[in-house]
């Protein structure tokens, strides 16, 4: 009876936990807003070219951060991850408020702070998967939406703080507030018990394809070393790098591309950027629901990449100067990015289990690092139509690789998971 009561309690509170984890996600949303400091730092005499190095350094922190977070979770539980991550984030921001030059800022806000953010972010993804074995796509989509909404709100808030207070005081204040929220959530966050099953739900019985390989009662937990020698991993990894060419290029030179192609003002281009970020957030919820109820994570993700490629092809084929078709392109790119963020954790948990998810997902997040060396360079060095043509080919490659990764996963686990 006690187990039933505990399960009923988790069934009710797990939805509240998504809201709590979205609040924790404000730490990562804040990192996305530090571009607001480039202007104020320039007024201090800091070289903007050095300041932006912080963005590059951030992309390297996903793996070490996820390793620490995963190790703490495995040994001590999720609550300690939040407390350590929140304290580390706050301490790094406060320390950054005392630096007197751009390189100190790069080290602390580009390196140390993202390290603790990824420590928390990856583990929260794992916790969502464990709390929602029945609705993983929808639940991760809600979390992604929450983080993206926070990003949209924090950027103007950061700019207002910069105008109203001393910049360095603002950095320290944000660190204390968002880090404090993370620590506070760490005191009441719920961990899913082992083999947790929500009331009325039973795990899906997958068709067995190979008795000698299939795990009894579920999916085998696969560590990072075994995962990285499996073909399915590399199909998904390369597919996500290919998709990242488009998204990283857009993020890097969004306004410049829009004004060059369409002849619109920077202000209108900025509104298009807002539309893009809103779509990314909203797509997580919609795509997660479609994945859970209709097509499954792999097919849904592959289809969004294919449709994104089709939108690029249509835009290029009609002269690459239509505002309406460019909006369609941005919407489809945003849906694809929301799908990547929401469904990649679902695919990885389904393919390689929950136990080692933290480190495994951290490795998968290095696709952001790889694609950031490709997409932005093409976006700023070549005409926009060339960038979009390369992105079109990459999107089609992503769609094909991700689609066929399902068969590779099924063969590896001996069951028809996807």
Short mmCIF file of C-alpha atoms in Angstrom, two decimals:
data_model
loop_
_atom_site.label_atom_id
_atom_site.label_comp_id
_atom_site.label_asym_id
_atom_site.label_seq_id
_atom_site.Cartn_x
_atom_site.Cartn_y
_atom_site.Cartn_z
CA UNK A 1 0.00 0.00 0.00
CA UNK A 2 2.89 2.34 0.79
CA UNK A 3 4.35 1.87 -2.71
CA UNK A 4 0.94 2.63 -4.26
CA UNK A 5 0.63 5.82 -2.22
CA UNK A 6 4.14 6.91 -3.17
CA UNK A 7 3.43 6.20 -6.83
CA UNK A 8 0.18 8.15 -6.69
CA UNK A 9 2.02 11.08 -5.16
CA UNK A 10 4.64 11.03 -7.93
CA UNK A 11 1.91 10.72 -10.57
CA UNK A 12 0.46 14.01 -9.37
CA UNK A 13 3.64 15.96 -8.59
CA UNK A 14 5.66 15.02 -11.67
CA UNK A 15 3.83 17.68 -13.72
CA UNK A 16 4.77 20.29 -11.14
CA UNK A 17 8.36 19.11 -11.47
CA UNK A 18 8.39 20.14 -15.14
CA UNK A 19 7.57 23.70 -14.06
CA UNK A 20 10.29 23.51 -11.42
CA UNK A 21 12.82 22.21 -13.93
CA UNK A 22 11.86 24.98 -16.36
CA UNK A 23 12.72 27.48 -13.62
CA UNK A 24 16.05 25.70 -13.20
CA UNK A 25 16.47 26.02 -16.97
CA UNK A 26 16.66 29.79 -16.50
CA UNK A 27 20.38 29.28 -15.88
CA UNK A 28 20.89 28.03 -19.44
CA UNK A 29 18.50 30.70 -20.75
CA UNK A 30 20.68 33.34 -19.08
CA UNK A 31 23.77 32.05 -20.88
CA UNK A 32 21.95 32.60 -24.18
CA UNK A 33 21.40 36.23 -23.19
CA UNK A 34 24.97 37.24 -22.44
CA UNK A 35 25.26 38.78 -25.92
CA UNK A 36 23.48 41.69 -24.26
CA UNK A 37 26.77 42.45 -22.50
CA UNK A 38 28.84 43.01 -25.65
CA UNK A 39 27.77 46.66 -25.96
CA UNK A 40 28.30 47.59 -22.31
CA UNK A 41 31.67 45.83 -22.28
CA UNK A 42 32.71 47.72 -25.42
CA UNK A 43 32.00 50.94 -23.52
CA UNK A 44 34.45 49.68 -20.88
CA UNK A 45 37.07 49.35 -23.59
CA UNK A 46 36.92 45.56 -23.85
CA UNK A 47 37.57 44.07 -27.28
CA UNK A 48 34.28 42.54 -28.56
CA UNK A 49 36.25 39.97 -30.56
CA UNK A 50 37.57 38.57 -27.27
CA UNK A 51 34.23 38.77 -25.47
CA UNK A 52 32.49 36.63 -28.11
CA UNK A 53 35.06 33.88 -27.56
CA UNK A 54 32.88 33.02 -24.55
CA UNK A 55 30.27 31.63 -26.96
CA UNK A 56 32.80 29.31 -28.55
CA UNK A 57 34.12 28.09 -25.22
CA UNK A 58 30.57 27.30 -24.06
CA UNK A 59 30.12 24.66 -26.75
CA UNK A 60 32.92 22.59 -25.22
CA UNK A 61 31.40 22.41 -21.74
CA UNK A 62 28.55 19.97 -22.41
CA UNK A 63 30.67 16.84 -22.08
CA UNK A 64 32.61 17.58 -18.86
CA UNK A 65 29.51 19.11 -17.29
CA UNK A 66 27.37 16.08 -18.09
CA UNK A 67 30.05 13.72 -16.78
CA UNK A 68 30.07 15.46 -13.40
CA UNK A 69 26.28 15.71 -13.26
CA UNK A 70 25.81 12.09 -14.27
CA UNK A 71 28.38 10.88 -11.73
CA UNK A 72 26.77 12.84 -8.87
CA UNK A 73 23.30 11.63 -9.84
CA UNK A 74 24.38 8.00 -10.03
CA UNK A 75 26.05 8.11 -6.61
CA UNK A 76 24.04 10.61 -4.58
CA UNK A 77 20.81 11.36 -6.47
CA UNK A 78 19.38 14.24 -8.46
CA UNK A 79 18.88 16.63 -5.56
CA UNK A 80 22.60 16.99 -4.92
CA UNK A 81 23.20 17.67 -8.61
CA UNK A 82 20.90 20.68 -8.40
CA UNK A 83 22.51 21.97 -5.21
CA UNK A 84 26.05 21.62 -6.53
CA UNK A 85 25.15 23.02 -9.93
CA UNK A 86 23.23 25.96 -8.49
CA UNK A 87 25.99 26.89 -6.05
CA UNK A 88 28.66 26.55 -8.74
CA UNK A 89 26.66 28.70 -11.16
CA UNK A 90 26.08 31.42 -8.58
CA UNK A 91 29.71 31.42 -7.43
CA UNK A 92 31.02 31.66 -11.01
CA UNK A 93 28.70 34.59 -11.83
CA UNK A 94 29.70 36.44 -8.65
CA UNK A 95 33.38 35.83 -9.44
CA UNK A 96 32.81 37.09 -13.00
CA UNK A 97 31.45 40.35 -11.61
CA UNK A 98 34.91 41.12 -10.23
CA UNK A 99 36.94 40.57 -13.41
CA UNK A 100 38.65 43.58 -14.93
CA UNK A 101 39.26 42.31 -18.47
CA UNK A 102 37.61 40.26 -21.23
CA UNK A 103 39.68 37.11 -20.79
CA UNK A 104 38.56 36.70 -17.20
CA UNK A 105 34.99 37.00 -18.46
CA UNK A 106 35.64 34.34 -21.13
CA UNK A 107 37.04 31.91 -18.57
CA UNK A 108 34.27 32.35 -16.01
CA UNK A 109 31.15 33.03 -18.12
CA UNK A 110 32.26 31.01 -21.13
CA UNK A 111 33.85 28.10 -19.29
CA UNK A 112 33.06 27.68 -15.61
CA UNK A 113 29.43 28.84 -15.60
CA UNK A 114 28.33 26.68 -18.58
CA UNK A 115 30.11 23.72 -16.96
CA UNK A 116 27.69 23.86 -14.02
CA UNK A 117 24.73 24.65 -16.28
CA UNK A 118 25.31 21.51 -18.35
CA UNK A 119 25.88 19.54 -15.15
CA UNK A 120 22.29 20.39 -14.21
CA UNK A 121 20.62 20.54 -17.65
CA UNK A 122 21.57 17.06 -18.83
CA UNK A 123 20.57 15.45 -15.55
CA UNK A 124 17.19 17.19 -15.60
CA UNK A 125 16.57 15.71 -19.04
CA UNK A 126 17.29 12.29 -17.57
CA UNK A 127 14.95 12.93 -14.66
CA UNK A 128 12.13 13.94 -17.01
CA UNK A 129 12.57 10.70 -18.94
CA UNK A 130 12.41 8.68 -15.74
CA UNK A 131 9.34 10.53 -14.42
CA UNK A 132 7.49 10.28 -17.76
CA UNK A 133 8.13 6.85 -19.26
CA UNK A 134 4.62 7.04 -20.69
CA UNK A 135 4.86 10.54 -22.29
CA UNK A 136 8.54 11.27 -22.76
CA UNK A 137 8.20 13.25 -25.97
CA UNK A 138 5.52 15.57 -24.64
CA UNK A 139 7.25 16.03 -21.27
CA UNK A 140 10.66 16.88 -22.74
CA UNK A 141 8.85 19.18 -25.19
CA UNK A 142 7.29 21.07 -22.29
CA UNK A 143 10.70 21.45 -20.68
CA UNK A 144 12.29 22.70 -23.91
CA UNK A 145 9.40 25.15 -24.35
CA UNK A 146 9.87 26.43 -20.82
CA UNK A 147 13.58 27.06 -21.36
CA UNK A 148 12.97 28.84 -24.68
CA UNK A 149 10.25 31.03 -23.18
CA UNK A 150 12.65 31.90 -20.37
CA UNK A 151 15.27 32.82 -22.99
CA UNK A 152 12.82 35.17 -24.70
CA UNK A 153 12.04 36.90 -21.39
CA UNK A 154 15.56 37.07 -19.99
CA UNK A 155 17.09 38.91 -22.96
CA UNK A 156 15.01 42.12 -22.55
CA UNK A 157 15.31 41.81 -18.78
CA UNK A 158 19.10 41.67 -19.07
CA UNK A 159 19.15 44.72 -21.32
CA UNK A 160 16.96 46.63 -18.82
CA UNK A 161 19.24 45.70 -15.93
CA UNK A 162 22.26 46.85 -17.94
CA UNK A 163 20.63 50.24 -18.47
CA UNK A 164 19.49 50.61 -14.88
CA UNK A 165 22.34 49.19 -12.82
CA UNK A 166 26.04 48.59 -13.07
CA UNK A 167 26.70 45.72 -15.51
CA UNK A 168 28.87 43.77 -13.09
CA UNK A 169 26.28 44.05 -10.32
CA UNK A 170 23.71 42.70 -12.78
CA UNK A 171 25.84 39.62 -13.54
CA UNK A 172 26.26 38.89 -9.85
CA UNK A 173 22.56 39.46 -9.18
CA UNK A 174 21.39 37.15 -11.93
CA UNK A 175 23.83 34.49 -10.75
CA UNK A 176 22.59 34.64 -7.18
CA UNK A 177 18.91 34.64 -8.19
CA UNK A 178 19.00 31.85 -10.80
CA UNK A 179 21.58 29.82 -8.88
CA UNK A 180 19.48 30.22 -5.74
CA UNK A 181 16.37 29.00 -7.54
CA UNK A 182 18.30 25.91 -8.69
CA UNK A 183 19.50 25.16 -5.15
CA UNK A 184 15.99 25.70 -3.76
CA UNK A 185 14.47 23.28 -6.28
CA UNK A 186 17.15 20.80 -5.23
CA UNK A 187 15.50 20.50 -1.82
CA UNK A 188 12.11 19.29 -3.11
CA UNK A 189 12.86 17.78 -6.54
CA UNK A 190 11.40 14.30 -6.98
CA UNK A 191 13.44 11.38 -8.26
CA UNK A 192 11.55 8.60 -10.00
CA UNK A 193 11.95 5.27 -8.17
CA UNK A 194 13.54 2.38 -10.04
CA UNK A 195 11.20 0.91 -12.67
CA UNK A 196 8.61 3.62 -11.95
CA UNK A 197 5.29 3.08 -13.73
CA UNK A 198 2.54 5.74 -13.62
CA UNK A 199 -0.88 4.44 -12.59
CA UNK A 200 -2.71 2.76 -15.45
CA UNK A 201 0.35 2.52 -17.69
CA UNK A 202 2.32 -0.55 -18.65
CA UNK A 203 5.56 -0.55 -20.64
CA UNK A 204 5.13 -1.34 -24.29
CA UNK A 205 5.79 -4.93 -25.29
CA UNK A 206 8.19 -4.68 -28.21
CA UNK A 207 8.34 -7.27 -30.94
CA UNK A 208 11.41 -9.45 -30.38
CA UNK A 209 13.66 -9.63 -33.43
CA UNK A 210 16.58 -11.55 -31.95
CA UNK A 211 16.15 -13.65 -28.80
CA UNK A 212 19.90 -13.86 -28.24
CA UNK A 213 20.30 -10.06 -28.17
CA UNK A 214 17.03 -8.80 -26.67
CA UNK A 215 17.00 -7.78 -23.02
CA UNK A 216 14.33 -9.36 -20.88
CA UNK A 217 11.69 -6.86 -19.83
CA UNK A 218 13.07 -3.74 -21.48
CA UNK A 219 16.11 -2.06 -23.02
CA UNK A 220 19.66 -2.76 -21.87
CA UNK A 221 21.53 0.13 -20.29
CA UNK A 222 24.52 0.87 -22.52
CA UNK A 223 27.47 2.97 -21.34
CA UNK A 224 29.19 5.58 -23.48
CA UNK A 225 32.03 3.33 -24.62
CA UNK A 226 29.67 0.67 -25.97
CA UNK A 227 27.31 3.30 -27.38
CA UNK A 228 30.07 4.95 -29.41
CA UNK A 229 30.99 1.75 -31.25
CA UNK A 230 27.43 1.22 -32.44
CA UNK A 231 26.42 2.29 -35.97
CA UNK A 232 23.10 3.77 -34.79
CA UNK A 233 24.89 6.26 -32.58
CA UNK A 234 26.99 7.58 -35.45
CA UNK A 235 24.00 7.76 -37.78
CA UNK A 236 22.17 9.96 -35.27
CA UNK A 237 25.32 11.93 -34.40
CA UNK A 238 26.21 12.77 -38.01
CA UNK A 239 22.56 13.50 -38.76
CA UNK A 240 22.38 16.04 -35.95
CA UNK A 241 25.67 17.65 -36.99
CA UNK A 242 24.23 17.99 -40.50
CA UNK A 243 21.07 19.62 -39.16
CA UNK A 244 23.18 21.90 -36.97
CA UNK A 245 24.76 23.50 -40.05
CA UNK A 246 21.48 25.32 -40.69
CA UNK A 247 20.64 26.21 -37.10
CA UNK A 248 24.15 27.37 -36.11
CA UNK A 249 24.43 29.47 -39.26
CA UNK A 250 21.07 31.10 -38.59
CA UNK A 251 21.93 31.91 -35.00
CA UNK A 252 25.29 33.41 -36.02
CA UNK A 253 24.21 35.67 -38.88
CA UNK A 254 20.42 35.80 -38.67
CA UNK A 255 19.84 39.51 -39.18
CA UNK A 256 22.53 39.84 -41.85
CA UNK A 257 21.07 37.01 -43.91
CA UNK A 258 17.51 38.33 -43.69
CA UNK A 259 18.48 41.85 -44.73
CA UNK A 260 20.70 40.65 -47.60
CA UNK A 261 18.08 38.31 -49.03
CA UNK A 262 14.93 40.34 -48.56
CA UNK A 263 16.13 43.93 -48.33
CA UNK A 264 14.28 44.45 -45.04
CA UNK A 265 15.40 46.58 -42.12
CA UNK A 266 17.31 45.26 -39.12
CA UNK A 267 14.21 45.88 -37.00
CA UNK A 268 12.05 43.63 -39.17
CA UNK A 269 14.79 41.02 -39.21
CA UNK A 270 14.84 41.13 -35.40
CA UNK A 271 11.10 40.39 -35.34
CA UNK A 272 11.73 37.41 -37.61
CA UNK A 273 14.32 36.21 -35.10
CA UNK A 274 11.73 36.49 -32.33
CA UNK A 275 9.36 34.41 -34.44
CA UNK A 276 12.06 31.79 -34.93
CA UNK A 277 12.75 31.46 -31.20
CA UNK A 278 9.04 31.27 -30.35
CA UNK A 279 8.56 28.50 -32.91
CA UNK A 280 11.47 26.54 -31.43
CA UNK A 281 9.80 26.60 -28.04
CA UNK A 282 6.27 25.87 -29.23
CA UNK A 283 7.49 23.08 -31.52
CA UNK A 284 8.78 21.10 -28.56
CA UNK A 285 5.27 20.63 -27.18
CA UNK A 286 3.57 19.91 -30.50
CA UNK A 287 6.29 17.61 -31.84
CA UNK A 288 6.50 15.77 -28.52
CA UNK A 289 2.77 15.08 -28.61
CA UNK A 290 2.92 13.88 -32.23
CA UNK A 291 5.86 11.64 -31.38
CA UNK A 292 4.10 10.05 -28.41
CA UNK A 293 0.73 9.56 -30.07
CA UNK A 294 1.42 8.98 -33.76
CA UNK A 295 4.78 8.29 -35.37
CA UNK A 296 7.38 7.73 -32.68
CA UNK A 297 10.50 9.80 -32.01
CA UNK A 298 12.73 8.66 -34.88
CA UNK A 299 10.19 8.97 -37.69
CA UNK A 300 8.93 12.31 -36.37
CA UNK A 301 12.44 13.75 -36.17
CA UNK A 302 13.38 12.45 -39.61
CA UNK A 303 10.19 13.90 -41.13
CA UNK A 304 10.80 17.36 -39.64
CA UNK A 305 14.29 17.39 -41.18
CA UNK A 306 12.83 16.38 -44.55
CA UNK A 307 10.15 19.09 -44.44
CA UNK A 308 12.77 21.66 -43.41
CA UNK A 309 14.83 20.72 -46.45
CA UNK A 310 11.74 21.01 -48.66
CA UNK A 311 11.10 24.55 -47.32
CA UNK A 312 14.66 25.57 -48.21
CA UNK A 313 14.31 24.04 -51.69
CA UNK A 314 11.04 25.91 -52.31
CA UNK A 315 12.56 29.22 -51.20
CA UNK A 316 15.60 28.80 -53.44
CA UNK A 317 13.59 27.55 -56.42
CA UNK A 318 11.32 30.62 -56.38
CA UNK A 319 14.13 33.17 -56.45
CA UNK A 320 15.15 33.40 -52.77
CA UNK A 321 13.47 36.78 -52.33
CA UNK A 322 9.98 36.04 -51.00
CA UNK A 323 9.35 37.19 -47.45
CA UNK A 324 6.43 34.78 -47.08
CA UNK A 325 8.48 31.76 -48.16
CA UNK A 326 11.38 32.87 -45.96
CA UNK A 327 9.00 32.92 -43.01
CA UNK A 328 7.93 29.37 -43.95
CA UNK A 329 11.59 28.38 -44.07
CA UNK A 330 12.21 29.86 -40.61
CA UNK A 331 9.13 28.19 -39.16
CA UNK A 332 10.19 24.78 -40.48
CA UNK A 333 13.77 25.31 -39.27
CA UNK A 334 12.41 26.27 -35.84
CA UNK A 335 10.20 23.19 -35.75
CA UNK A 336 13.18 21.05 -36.67
CA UNK A 337 15.35 22.58 -33.95
CA UNK A 338 12.57 22.12 -31.39
CA UNK A 339 12.26 18.50 -32.50
CA UNK A 340 16.01 17.93 -32.13
CA UNK A 341 16.00 19.35 -28.60
CA UNK A 342 12.88 17.44 -27.52
CA UNK A 343 13.25 14.06 -29.24
CA UNK A 344 16.98 13.35 -29.07
CA UNK A 345 16.76 12.50 -25.33
CA UNK A 346 13.73 10.29 -26.04
CA UNK A 347 15.58 8.40 -28.78
CA UNK A 348 18.67 7.94 -26.63
CA UNK A 349 16.75 6.64 -23.62
CA UNK A 350 14.81 4.28 -25.84
CA UNK A 351 17.95 3.00 -27.55
CA UNK A 352 20.49 2.87 -24.73
CA UNK A 353 18.53 3.15 -21.48
CA UNK A 354 18.42 5.61 -18.58
CA UNK A 355 21.30 4.54 -16.35
CA UNK A 356 24.10 6.18 -18.34
CA UNK A 357 21.97 8.80 -20.06
CA UNK A 358 23.76 11.78 -18.52
CA UNK A 359 27.16 11.04 -20.03
CA UNK A 360 25.68 9.60 -23.22
CA UNK A 361 23.62 12.72 -23.84
CA UNK A 362 26.58 14.94 -23.04
CA UNK A 363 28.50 13.21 -25.82
CA UNK A 364 25.59 13.71 -28.21
CA UNK A 365 25.51 17.41 -27.35
CA UNK A 366 29.00 17.76 -28.81
CA UNK A 367 27.22 17.82 -32.18
CA UNK A 368 26.62 21.50 -31.33
CA UNK A 369 30.37 22.03 -31.11
CA UNK A 370 31.07 20.29 -34.41
CA UNK A 371 28.31 22.04 -36.36
CA UNK A 372 29.33 25.42 -34.91
CA UNK A 373 32.65 25.08 -36.75
CA UNK A 374 30.81 24.53 -40.05
CA UNK A 375 27.52 26.46 -40.28
CA UNK A 376 28.71 29.89 -39.03
CA UNK A 377 31.78 29.84 -41.27
CA UNK A 378 29.70 29.14 -44.37
CA UNK A 379 27.09 31.70 -43.28
CA UNK A 380 29.57 34.56 -42.97
CA UNK A 381 32.05 33.69 -45.74
CA UNK A 382 29.73 32.86 -48.65
CA UNK A 383 26.54 34.25 -50.21
CA UNK A 384 23.36 33.40 -48.32
CA UNK A 385 22.07 31.27 -51.20
CA UNK A 386 25.23 29.16 -51.00
CA UNK A 387 24.72 28.67 -47.28
CA UNK A 388 21.10 27.64 -47.84
CA UNK A 389 22.08 25.25 -50.65
CA UNK A 390 24.60 23.53 -48.38
CA UNK A 391 21.99 23.46 -45.61
CA UNK A 392 19.48 21.85 -47.97
CA UNK A 393 21.85 18.99 -48.75
CA UNK A 394 22.71 18.65 -45.05
CA UNK A 395 19.01 18.51 -44.05
CA UNK A 396 18.36 15.72 -46.52
CA UNK A 397 21.39 13.83 -45.19
CA UNK A 398 20.07 14.30 -41.65
CA UNK A 399 16.60 13.03 -42.61
CA UNK A 400 17.98 9.88 -44.26
CA UNK A 401 20.50 9.02 -41.53
CA UNK A 402 18.04 9.55 -38.67
CA UNK A 403 15.34 7.52 -40.46
CA UNK A 404 17.61 4.53 -41.01
CA UNK A 405 19.05 4.76 -37.50
CA UNK A 406 15.78 3.18 -36.33
CA UNK A 407 16.62 -0.07 -38.11
CA UNK A 408 20.15 0.03 -36.72
CA UNK A 409 18.84 0.49 -33.16
CA UNK A 410 16.31 -2.30 -33.55
CA UNK A 411 19.05 -4.63 -34.73
CA UNK A 412 21.34 -3.66 -31.86
CA UNK A 413 18.75 -4.23 -29.12
CA UNK A 414 17.05 -7.23 -30.74
CA UNK A 415 13.63 -5.58 -30.48
CA UNK A 416 11.49 -3.31 -32.63
CA UNK A 417 11.89 -0.22 -30.41
CA UNK A 418 11.39 2.32 -33.22
#
